[in-house]
Amino acid sequence: MVRAEGGQNAIPEGSQRVIGRDAQRINIAIGYAVASLIRTSLGPKGMDKMLVSELGDVVITNDGATILDEMNVDHPVAKIMVEVAKTQDKEVGDGTTTSVLISGYLLKNAGELLDQSIHSTTIAKGYKLAAIRANEILDEIALPVKVDDDEILKSIANVAIGSKSIGLGDAKDYIAKLIVDSVKLVMVERDGGYYIDTEHIKIEKKTGESAAESKLIRGIVIDKEVVHSGMPKKIDDAKIALLECPLEIEKTETDARIEITSPEQMQSFLEQEEKMLKNMVDKIKSVGANVVFCQKGIDDLAQHYLAKNRIMAVRRVKKSDMDKLANATHARVVSSLDDLSSDDLGRAGLIEERKVAGDEMVFVEKCKDAKSVTLFLRASTEQVLDEVERAVVDAIGAVSSAIEDGKYVIGGGCTEVEVAQRLRDYATKIGGREQLAIQAFANALDVIPRTLAESAGMDAIDTLVSLRAKHKDKNNITVGVDVVNSKVDDMKKQGVIEPLRVKKQAISSATEATNMILRIDDIISAKPKSGGMPGGPGGPGGMSPGMM
Ligand code: ADP
Ligand code: MG
């Protein structure tokens, strides 16, 4: 490392500079350290991490993206690894641990090639070729799934949920079914295919009860109460107005003063206000609404008039919930009361305020042809509930991408073994130094079956050898690691399947991140403001998790 002295260097005084092979070594070590950190959390037998924030909040999870996010890593290379997980999360919703693991091992293997004096651009080129070929291989081995193949879709949901080690027990199948049903409800047909906006599946959760009490609601659950005790708490055949504007007399923006010099003036001022509020409620009533969801506040007096007219109202509803309500009930959100007409109203078979675990919640149900639905999750404690939610989000992503792409692959590491095997054949065809990089790429994919084997208490090397031998036979390409029974077995028969997109995205984002990191041969870090050595050879210590 070079510490710049004023004038001698083009870089500012006090900055640190690491160049060449040293820079690569540090970056590889950090990328690999991040992968090692989450390695034990892969798969259904993966271990959980308990993350304690500076404020003392506790998160227990084995979700790769969540672990990395909660850790607040601050080394730039560690941040790139976190980005890999985030991209995977955004594009697919599942496979975050896998993508970071592959990236970490691509880096580690690249380090070994660098030690053999193979240039980083050659490695990057080989990795790129390997990623392209891996993509083709994945297409070759993927199997088709149709939107009405409920059993396959349920298995995909089950595997995505099941790899989070939450003890859902018998409820797992039930939740998997809820997930498939909810994805199908919000799915739209477009250009001969299907498209799913997972935003339209709202997740609402409450502790208490067991996961088996979770429900799919064809409508929206709002975590708010009916605003006035005199209002009806249950309305059948609801006609719903969605208001973006407040049901209050808006105060002027500028400092205005109203001068009142006599009691009569005061009286008439109040009467005027009262009349305006009453007019607002009359307007709502005149269009035929019997339920109001308001994004802003509702004046006490307006509440009183609404209650008198038997209109149910909920105030300060989140913007995102307003959009979902519009989608579920086919209402239009209105920004000014003057514009409200009966055409803007939405419909729901039933709206009811219910008490759940001590809190009032408003259930908007039985919506016809609802394009937004709610998964209402229950579990015994806050921590379990949060992990159930993460598992459900992963599964929604997995089922959605399986439907959108119409393709799935087999899990339990068998896809990685098969892709690696075919990549090794491909490497010999390419020849040259790139061949070594392609082989290194194939070896990096082995981290998945190896880690799954270790998590099941099996010998990683023996398992890998046995898997490779099996995969030589074309009839055995679905053989993988059965972590539940700790043996090598046909994972297709076991129903351990995953959407094709999980594997494709993991390989492409891992390769991109790795190649980006490999191209760096100069780290210039500004003088740290207080202590610390950003980018310094503190190596993995460059991460400063709020944990550990
Ligand atoms: P990610 O964040 O990458 O999704 P997970 O912890 O969900 O990580 O683990 C996913 C891996 O676990 C996949 O490779 C998947 O095939 C594997 N897996 C899931 N369920 C099983 C199972 N029952 N047996 C073997 N492997 C499984
Ligand atoms: Mg997963």
XYZ file of C-alpha atoms and ligand atoms in Angstrom:
576
model
C 0.000 0.000 0.000
C 1.149 3.492 -0.742
C 0.238 6.353 1.525
C 0.370 9.553 -0.476
C 2.672 12.289 0.740
C 1.756 15.791 -0.367
C 3.043 16.647 -3.802
C 4.638 13.283 -4.598
C 1.482 11.783 -5.910
C -1.361 12.913 -8.073
C -3.746 11.701 -5.403
C -4.725 13.834 -2.426
C -2.586 13.810 0.679
C -3.536 11.154 3.206
C -5.316 8.988 0.643
C -4.416 5.345 0.408
C -3.653 3.555 -2.769
C -3.417 -0.155 -3.427
C -2.451 -1.228 -6.906
C -2.083 -4.274 -9.131
C -2.193 -7.764 -7.773
C -2.547 -6.510 -4.184
C -5.741 -4.681 -5.084
C -7.121 -7.792 -6.748
C -6.138 -9.939 -3.801
C -7.968 -7.711 -1.326
C -11.094 -7.496 -3.421
C -11.221 -11.231 -3.994
C -10.721 -11.904 -0.282
C -13.576 -9.601 0.621
C -15.972 -10.980 -1.995
C -15.167 -14.492 -0.870
C -15.589 -13.545 2.788
C -19.089 -12.238 2.118
C -20.008 -15.498 0.381
C -18.505 -17.576 3.208
C -20.521 -15.616 5.687
C -23.867 -16.682 4.259
C -22.769 -20.087 3.034
C -24.175 -22.072 5.946
C -27.636 -20.621 5.416
C -28.238 -22.321 2.043
C -31.075 -24.794 1.687
C -33.722 -26.316 3.946
C -31.126 -27.517 6.426
C -29.332 -24.189 6.343
C -28.631 -22.455 9.612
C -30.213 -19.174 10.657
C -28.437 -16.011 11.629
C -29.451 -13.770 14.432
C -28.746 -10.169 13.567
C -28.878 -7.543 16.248
C -28.998 -3.948 15.098
C -27.382 -1.050 16.916
C -30.800 -0.254 18.351
C -31.173 -3.791 19.612
C -33.743 -4.975 17.062
C -33.429 -8.684 16.450
C -33.845 -10.360 13.080
C -33.589 -14.127 12.766
C -33.312 -15.273 9.181
C -31.558 -17.451 6.653
C -32.479 -15.230 3.742
C -29.281 -14.185 1.973
C -30.527 -10.763 0.899
C -31.840 -9.959 4.372
C -28.629 -11.036 6.123
C -26.470 -8.876 3.862
C -28.873 -5.969 4.059
C -28.988 -6.019 7.865
C -25.201 -6.177 8.116
C -24.586 -2.717 6.682
C -21.319 -3.731 5.046
C -19.281 -0.727 4.027
C -16.441 -2.014 1.872
C -17.247 -1.228 -1.773
C -16.626 -4.816 -2.902
C -18.880 -6.136 -0.144
C -21.455 -3.632 -1.397
C -21.200 -5.067 -4.904
C -21.922 -8.508 -3.440
C -24.954 -7.093 -1.631
C -26.089 -5.640 -4.960
C -25.924 -9.132 -6.493
C -28.374 -10.331 -3.844
C -30.595 -7.292 -4.303
C -30.738 -7.695 -8.079
C -31.655 -11.349 -7.636
C -34.330 -10.330 -5.150
C -35.764 -7.753 -7.516
C -35.633 -9.821 -10.689
C -36.766 -13.152 -9.260
C -37.485 -12.859 -5.542
C -35.669 -16.105 -4.722
C -32.142 -17.481 -5.048
C -30.298 -14.674 -3.281
C -27.960 -16.920 -1.281
C -27.214 -18.942 -4.397
C -26.246 -15.888 -6.433
C -23.875 -14.516 -3.788
C -22.304 -17.941 -3.221
C -21.613 -18.439 -6.915
C -20.142 -14.964 -7.137
C -17.865 -15.576 -4.138
C -16.554 -18.829 -5.571
C -16.079 -17.351 -9.036
C -13.846 -14.781 -7.318
C -12.003 -17.367 -5.263
C -11.289 -19.517 -8.318
C -10.225 -16.447 -10.278
C -7.713 -15.741 -7.520
C -6.144 -19.144 -8.071
C -5.853 -18.498 -11.811
C -4.272 -15.106 -11.135
C -1.696 -16.918 -9.002
C -0.896 -19.019 -12.064
C -0.190 -15.783 -13.937
C -3.335 -15.867 -16.025
C -4.404 -12.326 -16.750
C -7.644 -11.037 -15.306
C -8.985 -10.051 -18.734
C -8.502 -13.649 -19.913
C -10.348 -14.885 -16.854
C -13.149 -12.366 -17.376
C -13.435 -13.431 -21.015
C -13.574 -17.112 -20.080
C -16.194 -16.415 -17.419
C -18.284 -14.482 -19.901
C -18.157 -17.357 -22.423
C -19.014 -19.813 -19.657
C -22.005 -17.721 -18.531
C -23.372 -17.540 -22.064
C -22.972 -21.291 -22.525
C -24.468 -21.970 -19.057
C -27.511 -20.003 -20.102
C -27.921 -22.197 -23.182
C -27.443 -25.361 -21.156
C -30.111 -24.209 -18.718
C -32.508 -23.749 -21.634
C -31.634 -27.241 -22.859
C -32.366 -28.942 -19.556
C -35.365 -26.837 -18.453
C -38.795 -28.461 -18.401
C -42.081 -26.825 -19.420
C -44.775 -25.822 -16.944
C -48.234 -24.588 -17.858
C -50.302 -22.158 -15.876
C -52.792 -24.879 -14.931
C -50.119 -27.323 -13.725
C -51.116 -26.620 -10.138
C -49.134 -29.496 -8.683
C -45.869 -28.315 -10.232
C -46.493 -24.699 -9.242
C -47.284 -25.809 -5.706
C -44.034 -27.774 -5.550
C -42.135 -24.687 -6.684
C -43.806 -22.643 -3.928
C -43.130 -25.399 -1.428
C -39.407 -25.550 -2.219
C -39.046 -21.768 -2.048
C -40.812 -21.657 1.337
C -39.198 -24.818 2.610
C -35.667 -23.625 2.235
C -36.334 -21.103 4.973
C -36.070 -23.180 8.097
C -39.288 -22.069 9.721
C -41.278 -24.792 11.369
C -44.457 -24.409 9.338
C -45.153 -28.145 9.599
C -48.429 -29.138 7.986
C -49.237 -25.518 7.177
C -46.535 -25.474 4.458
C -48.687 -27.176 1.819
C -51.599 -24.951 2.705
C -49.522 -21.760 2.414
C -48.049 -22.989 -0.889
C -51.581 -23.360 -2.220
C -52.527 -19.860 -1.032
C -49.489 -18.491 -2.860
C -50.289 -20.232 -6.150
C -53.921 -19.096 -5.898
C -52.985 -15.501 -5.172
C -50.478 -15.316 -8.038
C -53.111 -16.654 -10.417
C -55.677 -14.120 -9.227
C -53.474 -11.115 -10.001
C -51.962 -12.572 -13.182
C -52.913 -10.900 -16.455
C -52.738 -12.294 -19.974
C -50.625 -10.239 -22.330
C -49.333 -10.914 -25.850
C -50.102 -14.600 -25.578
C -48.195 -14.913 -22.307
C -48.772 -14.126 -18.670
C -47.590 -11.229 -16.628
C -47.642 -10.869 -12.859
C -47.115 -7.677 -10.897
C -46.313 -9.065 -7.462
C -47.062 -5.625 -5.973
C -50.712 -6.559 -6.358
C -50.339 -9.238 -3.724
C -50.482 -7.367 -0.462
C -48.994 -9.060 2.555
C -50.590 -8.172 5.850
C -49.494 -9.932 9.012
C -50.450 -10.244 12.658
C -48.971 -12.304 15.437
C -51.076 -14.778 17.372
C -52.677 -17.962 16.048
C -50.676 -20.366 13.900
C -49.575 -20.137 10.291
C -52.418 -22.517 9.417
C -54.817 -19.662 10.208
C -53.332 -17.553 7.386
C -55.831 -16.594 4.693
C -56.070 -15.439 1.116
C -58.475 -12.543 0.881
C -59.935 -11.558 -2.470
C -59.583 -7.940 -1.635
C -57.534 -5.811 0.706
C -56.925 -5.807 4.424
C -56.189 -2.364 5.824
C -54.409 -2.057 9.147
C -56.666 0.813 10.309
C -59.875 1.177 12.231
C -63.218 2.662 11.315
C -62.783 6.270 12.324
C -65.953 6.868 14.394
C -67.697 4.580 16.878
C -71.133 5.531 15.578
C -70.398 4.257 12.072
C -71.488 0.817 10.863
C -68.781 -1.841 11.385
C -70.047 -4.123 8.673
C -71.434 -3.305 5.255
C -72.673 -5.786 2.684
C -72.647 -4.799 -0.960
C -70.318 -1.872 -0.341
C -70.074 1.088 -2.702
C -66.679 2.589 -2.096
C -65.358 6.099 -2.589
C -61.562 6.514 -2.602
C -60.575 10.072 -1.728
C -57.129 11.551 -2.046
C -58.345 14.852 -0.563
C -59.036 15.499 3.124
C -62.536 15.738 4.526
C -61.501 18.828 6.440
C -61.560 22.541 5.862
C -58.126 23.084 4.443
C -56.110 25.734 6.151
C -54.496 28.215 3.819
C -50.829 27.755 3.059
C -49.815 31.316 3.812
C -50.193 32.918 7.221
C -53.685 34.233 7.120
C -55.491 35.975 9.932
C -59.181 36.048 10.359
C -60.313 38.980 12.373
C -63.405 38.355 14.354
C -64.728 41.337 16.256
C -68.081 40.175 17.555
C -69.664 36.988 18.939
C -72.088 37.014 16.005
C -69.190 36.900 13.564
C -67.703 33.990 15.427
C -71.005 32.161 15.289
C -71.418 32.676 11.572
C -67.838 31.624 10.934
C -68.413 28.325 12.718
C -71.725 27.836 10.969
C -70.015 28.412 7.667
C -67.436 25.723 8.466
C -70.126 23.333 9.567
C -72.035 23.881 6.367
C -68.993 23.179 4.217
C -68.314 19.909 6.013
C -71.958 18.922 5.753
C -71.892 19.662 2.039
C -68.910 17.369 1.635
C -70.754 14.510 3.302
C -73.914 15.267 1.302
C -71.892 15.019 -1.879
C -70.555 11.577 -0.874
C -74.044 10.440 0.008
C -75.531 11.813 -3.215
C -73.322 9.642 -5.427
C -74.422 6.587 -3.466
C -71.258 5.697 -1.542
C -71.632 3.848 1.736
C -67.901 3.469 2.474
C -65.134 6.083 2.280
C -61.391 5.448 2.316
C -59.588 8.723 2.718
C -55.865 9.182 2.207
C -55.883 12.287 4.421
C -57.680 13.341 7.603
C -61.400 13.460 8.344
C -62.715 16.289 10.547
C -64.612 15.290 13.713
C -67.724 16.978 12.476
C -67.488 15.289 9.068
C -67.138 11.978 10.929
C -70.300 12.775 12.823
C -72.267 13.529 9.635
C -70.916 10.412 7.926
C -71.947 8.294 10.931
C -75.414 9.867 10.894
C -75.726 8.833 7.255
C -74.607 5.270 8.053
C -71.450 5.690 5.982
C -68.327 3.814 7.109
C -65.079 5.762 6.858
C -61.368 5.054 7.293
C -58.824 7.857 7.333
C -55.091 8.270 6.634
C -54.951 5.236 4.370
C -51.509 4.777 2.784
C -51.137 5.770 -0.864
C -50.027 2.226 -1.750
C -53.143 0.829 -0.077
C -55.337 3.304 -1.952
C -53.917 1.989 -5.243
C -54.495 -1.580 -4.165
C -58.051 -0.752 -3.086
C -58.656 0.785 -6.501
C -57.361 -2.370 -8.162
C -59.327 -4.731 -5.996
C -62.667 -2.890 -6.062
C -62.390 -1.276 -9.520
C -62.793 2.168 -7.989
C -61.109 5.347 -9.179
C -59.134 7.425 -6.707
C -60.597 10.938 -6.754
C -58.480 13.955 -5.872
C -61.258 16.480 -5.468
C -64.723 15.895 -4.034
C -66.247 18.017 -6.788
C -65.145 15.400 -9.315
C -66.677 12.469 -7.446
C -69.415 10.699 -9.365
C -71.148 7.359 -9.011
C -68.930 5.954 -11.807
C -65.884 6.375 -9.569
C -67.205 4.068 -6.875
C -65.767 0.613 -6.348
C -67.605 -2.500 -5.209
C -66.992 -5.131 -2.586
C -69.291 -7.893 -1.377
C -68.366 -7.219 2.229
C -66.448 -4.664 4.232
C -66.024 -5.352 7.898
C -63.942 -4.120 10.791
C -62.611 -7.043 12.795
C -60.488 -7.290 15.866
C -57.342 -9.309 15.202
C -54.881 -9.929 18.033
C -56.175 -6.873 19.863
C -56.058 -4.501 16.876
C -58.881 -3.356 14.655
C -58.426 -4.047 10.962
C -60.713 -3.333 8.040
C -61.334 -6.260 5.679
C -62.450 -5.394 2.163
C -63.613 -8.762 0.851
C -65.546 -10.618 -1.802
C -64.419 -8.235 -4.530
C -65.538 -9.420 -7.937
C -62.627 -10.047 -10.305
C -60.188 -8.481 -7.823
C -56.841 -7.635 -9.411
C -55.268 -7.024 -6.011
C -55.460 -9.574 -3.244
C -54.126 -9.900 0.290
C -52.248 -12.725 1.933
C -53.074 -12.378 5.584
C -50.301 -14.177 7.454
C -50.391 -15.397 11.016
C -47.675 -16.892 13.196
C -46.924 -17.158 16.878
C -44.198 -14.539 17.302
C -42.910 -11.431 15.570
C -39.637 -13.090 14.480
C -41.312 -16.185 13.070
C -43.899 -14.041 11.327
C -41.177 -11.940 9.667
C -39.387 -15.037 8.415
C -42.688 -16.527 7.174
C -43.214 -13.288 5.263
C -39.746 -13.501 3.677
C -40.403 -17.114 2.701
C -43.771 -16.166 1.205
C -42.231 -13.277 -0.753
C -39.586 -15.662 -2.162
C -42.269 -18.167 -3.097
C -44.462 -15.546 -4.775
C -41.424 -14.545 -6.856
C -40.616 -18.149 -7.693
C -44.169 -19.090 -8.745
C -44.557 -15.860 -10.737
C -41.364 -16.360 -12.705
C -42.225 -20.012 -13.365
C -45.585 -18.924 -14.814
C -44.134 -16.024 -16.802
C -41.315 -18.094 -18.321
C -43.219 -21.383 -18.427
C -40.023 -23.218 -17.470
C -38.579 -24.923 -14.428
C -35.478 -26.871 -13.456
C -34.687 -29.431 -10.777
C -33.173 -28.321 -7.456
C -31.028 -29.951 -4.823
C -27.870 -28.970 -6.672
C -28.562 -31.269 -9.621
C -28.908 -28.409 -12.103
C -25.550 -26.968 -11.036
C -23.862 -30.371 -11.370
C -25.282 -30.872 -14.852
C -24.400 -27.355 -16.037
C -20.866 -27.732 -14.628
C -20.451 -31.098 -16.356
C -21.481 -29.719 -19.747
C -19.337 -26.617 -19.241
C -16.265 -28.830 -18.778
C -16.977 -30.460 -22.159
C -17.373 -27.008 -23.653
C -14.079 -25.829 -22.115
C -12.083 -28.455 -23.995
C -13.647 -27.249 -27.240
C -12.641 -23.650 -26.549
C -9.055 -24.502 -25.633
C -6.440 -21.848 -24.897
C -6.177 -20.113 -21.554
C -9.887 -19.314 -21.530
C -10.409 -23.029 -21.158
C -8.967 -22.836 -17.661
C -11.339 -20.010 -16.773
C -14.335 -21.972 -18.048
C -13.251 -24.932 -15.921
C -12.880 -22.615 -12.929
C -16.409 -21.365 -13.610
C -17.745 -24.931 -13.660
C -15.948 -25.667 -10.383
C -17.506 -22.572 -8.802
C -20.990 -23.934 -9.504
C -20.098 -27.016 -7.433
C -20.383 -24.861 -4.328
C -24.169 -25.363 -4.399
C -24.289 -29.207 -4.237
C -21.273 -29.193 -1.896
C -22.902 -26.782 0.528
C -26.225 -28.630 0.428
C -24.388 -31.885 1.184
C -22.536 -30.310 4.102
C -25.765 -28.878 5.504
C -27.189 -32.404 5.549
C -24.136 -33.758 7.346
C -22.891 -35.629 4.266
C -19.323 -35.760 3.054
C -19.045 -33.016 0.436
C -16.336 -34.650 -1.702
C -17.925 -38.117 -1.726
C -21.260 -36.582 -2.645
C -19.793 -34.567 -5.480
C -17.934 -37.573 -6.872
C -21.065 -39.674 -6.742
C -23.173 -36.924 -8.364
C -20.674 -36.477 -11.194
C -20.629 -40.217 -11.829
C -24.432 -40.373 -11.937
C -24.700 -37.380 -14.256
C -22.519 -39.124 -16.852
C -25.656 -41.091 -17.691
C -28.259 -38.970 -19.537
C -31.067 -40.688 -17.600
C -29.688 -39.470 -14.307
C -29.451 -35.740 -14.833
C -32.101 -35.107 -12.190
C -30.069 -36.743 -9.424
C -29.100 -34.297 -6.682
C -28.627 -33.927 -2.945
C -31.612 -34.987 -0.879
C -30.832 -32.963 2.213
C -33.861 -34.170 4.116
C -32.813 -37.823 3.972
C -29.070 -37.111 3.658
C -28.527 -39.081 0.468
C -28.027 -38.721 -3.266
C -31.386 -39.168 -4.984
C -33.621 -38.221 -7.906
C -34.783 -34.727 -6.950
C -37.425 -34.580 -9.665
C -39.233 -37.498 -8.056
C -38.954 -35.704 -4.729
C -40.620 -32.635 -6.206
C -37.652 -30.370 -5.420
C -38.048 -28.006 -8.352
C -37.316 -24.353 -8.985
C -38.115 -21.803 -11.673
C -35.566 -21.581 -14.487
C -35.173 -17.859 -13.896
C -33.682 -18.378 -10.418
C -30.690 -20.185 -11.933
C -30.330 -17.947 -14.978
C -30.382 -14.736 -12.993
C -28.031 -16.089 -10.316
C -25.435 -17.005 -12.938
C -25.732 -13.791 -14.899
C -25.564 -11.391 -11.957
C -22.787 -13.372 -10.276
C -20.710 -13.302 -13.465
C -21.258 -9.597 -14.044
C -20.297 -8.685 -10.488
C -17.252 -10.952 -10.529
C -15.950 -9.570 -13.797
C -16.484 -6.055 -12.549
C -14.458 -6.789 -9.410
C -11.702 -8.565 -11.397
C -11.180 -5.556 -13.640
C -10.185 -3.388 -10.667
C -6.411 -3.086 -10.261
C -6.185 0.188 -8.421
C -7.955 1.174 -5.211
C -7.707 4.791 -4.219
C -9.398 5.591 -0.936
C -9.850 9.073 0.362
C -8.449 9.856 3.792
C -10.911 8.426 6.255
C -12.788 11.053 8.234
C -12.394 9.242 11.541
C -10.337 6.122 12.138
C -11.133 3.147 9.904
C -9.300 2.188 6.753
C -11.695 2.022 3.834
C -10.333 -0.139 1.079
C -7.335 -0.970 3.171
C -5.991 -4.455 3.459
C -8.067 -4.879 6.558
C -9.524 -7.457 4.210
C -12.766 -8.895 5.430
C -12.389 -6.683 8.444
C -13.305 -3.899 6.052
C -16.852 -4.940 6.702
C -18.367 -3.380 9.733
C -21.512 -5.285 10.434
C -23.718 -4.064 13.211
C -23.513 -7.662 14.361
C -20.989 -10.364 15.070
P -31.636 -19.018 -1.927
O -31.587 -17.751 -1.155
O -30.519 -19.121 -2.908
O -32.968 -19.313 -2.503
P -32.206 -21.142 -0.108
O -31.792 -21.165 1.305
O -33.626 -20.878 -0.421
O -31.283 -20.145 -0.859
O -31.780 -22.537 -0.726
C -32.023 -22.858 -2.080
C -31.327 -24.140 -2.441
O -31.816 -25.224 -1.652
C -31.591 -24.502 -3.883
O -30.408 -24.944 -4.484
C -32.619 -25.619 -3.781
O -32.564 -26.508 -4.877
C -32.201 -26.286 -2.498
N -33.288 -27.032 -1.878
C -34.467 -26.564 -1.450
N -35.226 -27.551 -0.918
C -34.496 -28.673 -1.018
C -34.703 -30.039 -0.639
N -35.830 -30.433 -0.062
N -33.716 -30.913 -0.889
C -32.585 -30.516 -1.472
N -32.321 -29.263 -1.840
C -33.259 -28.347 -1.626
Mg -34.818 -19.730 -1.637
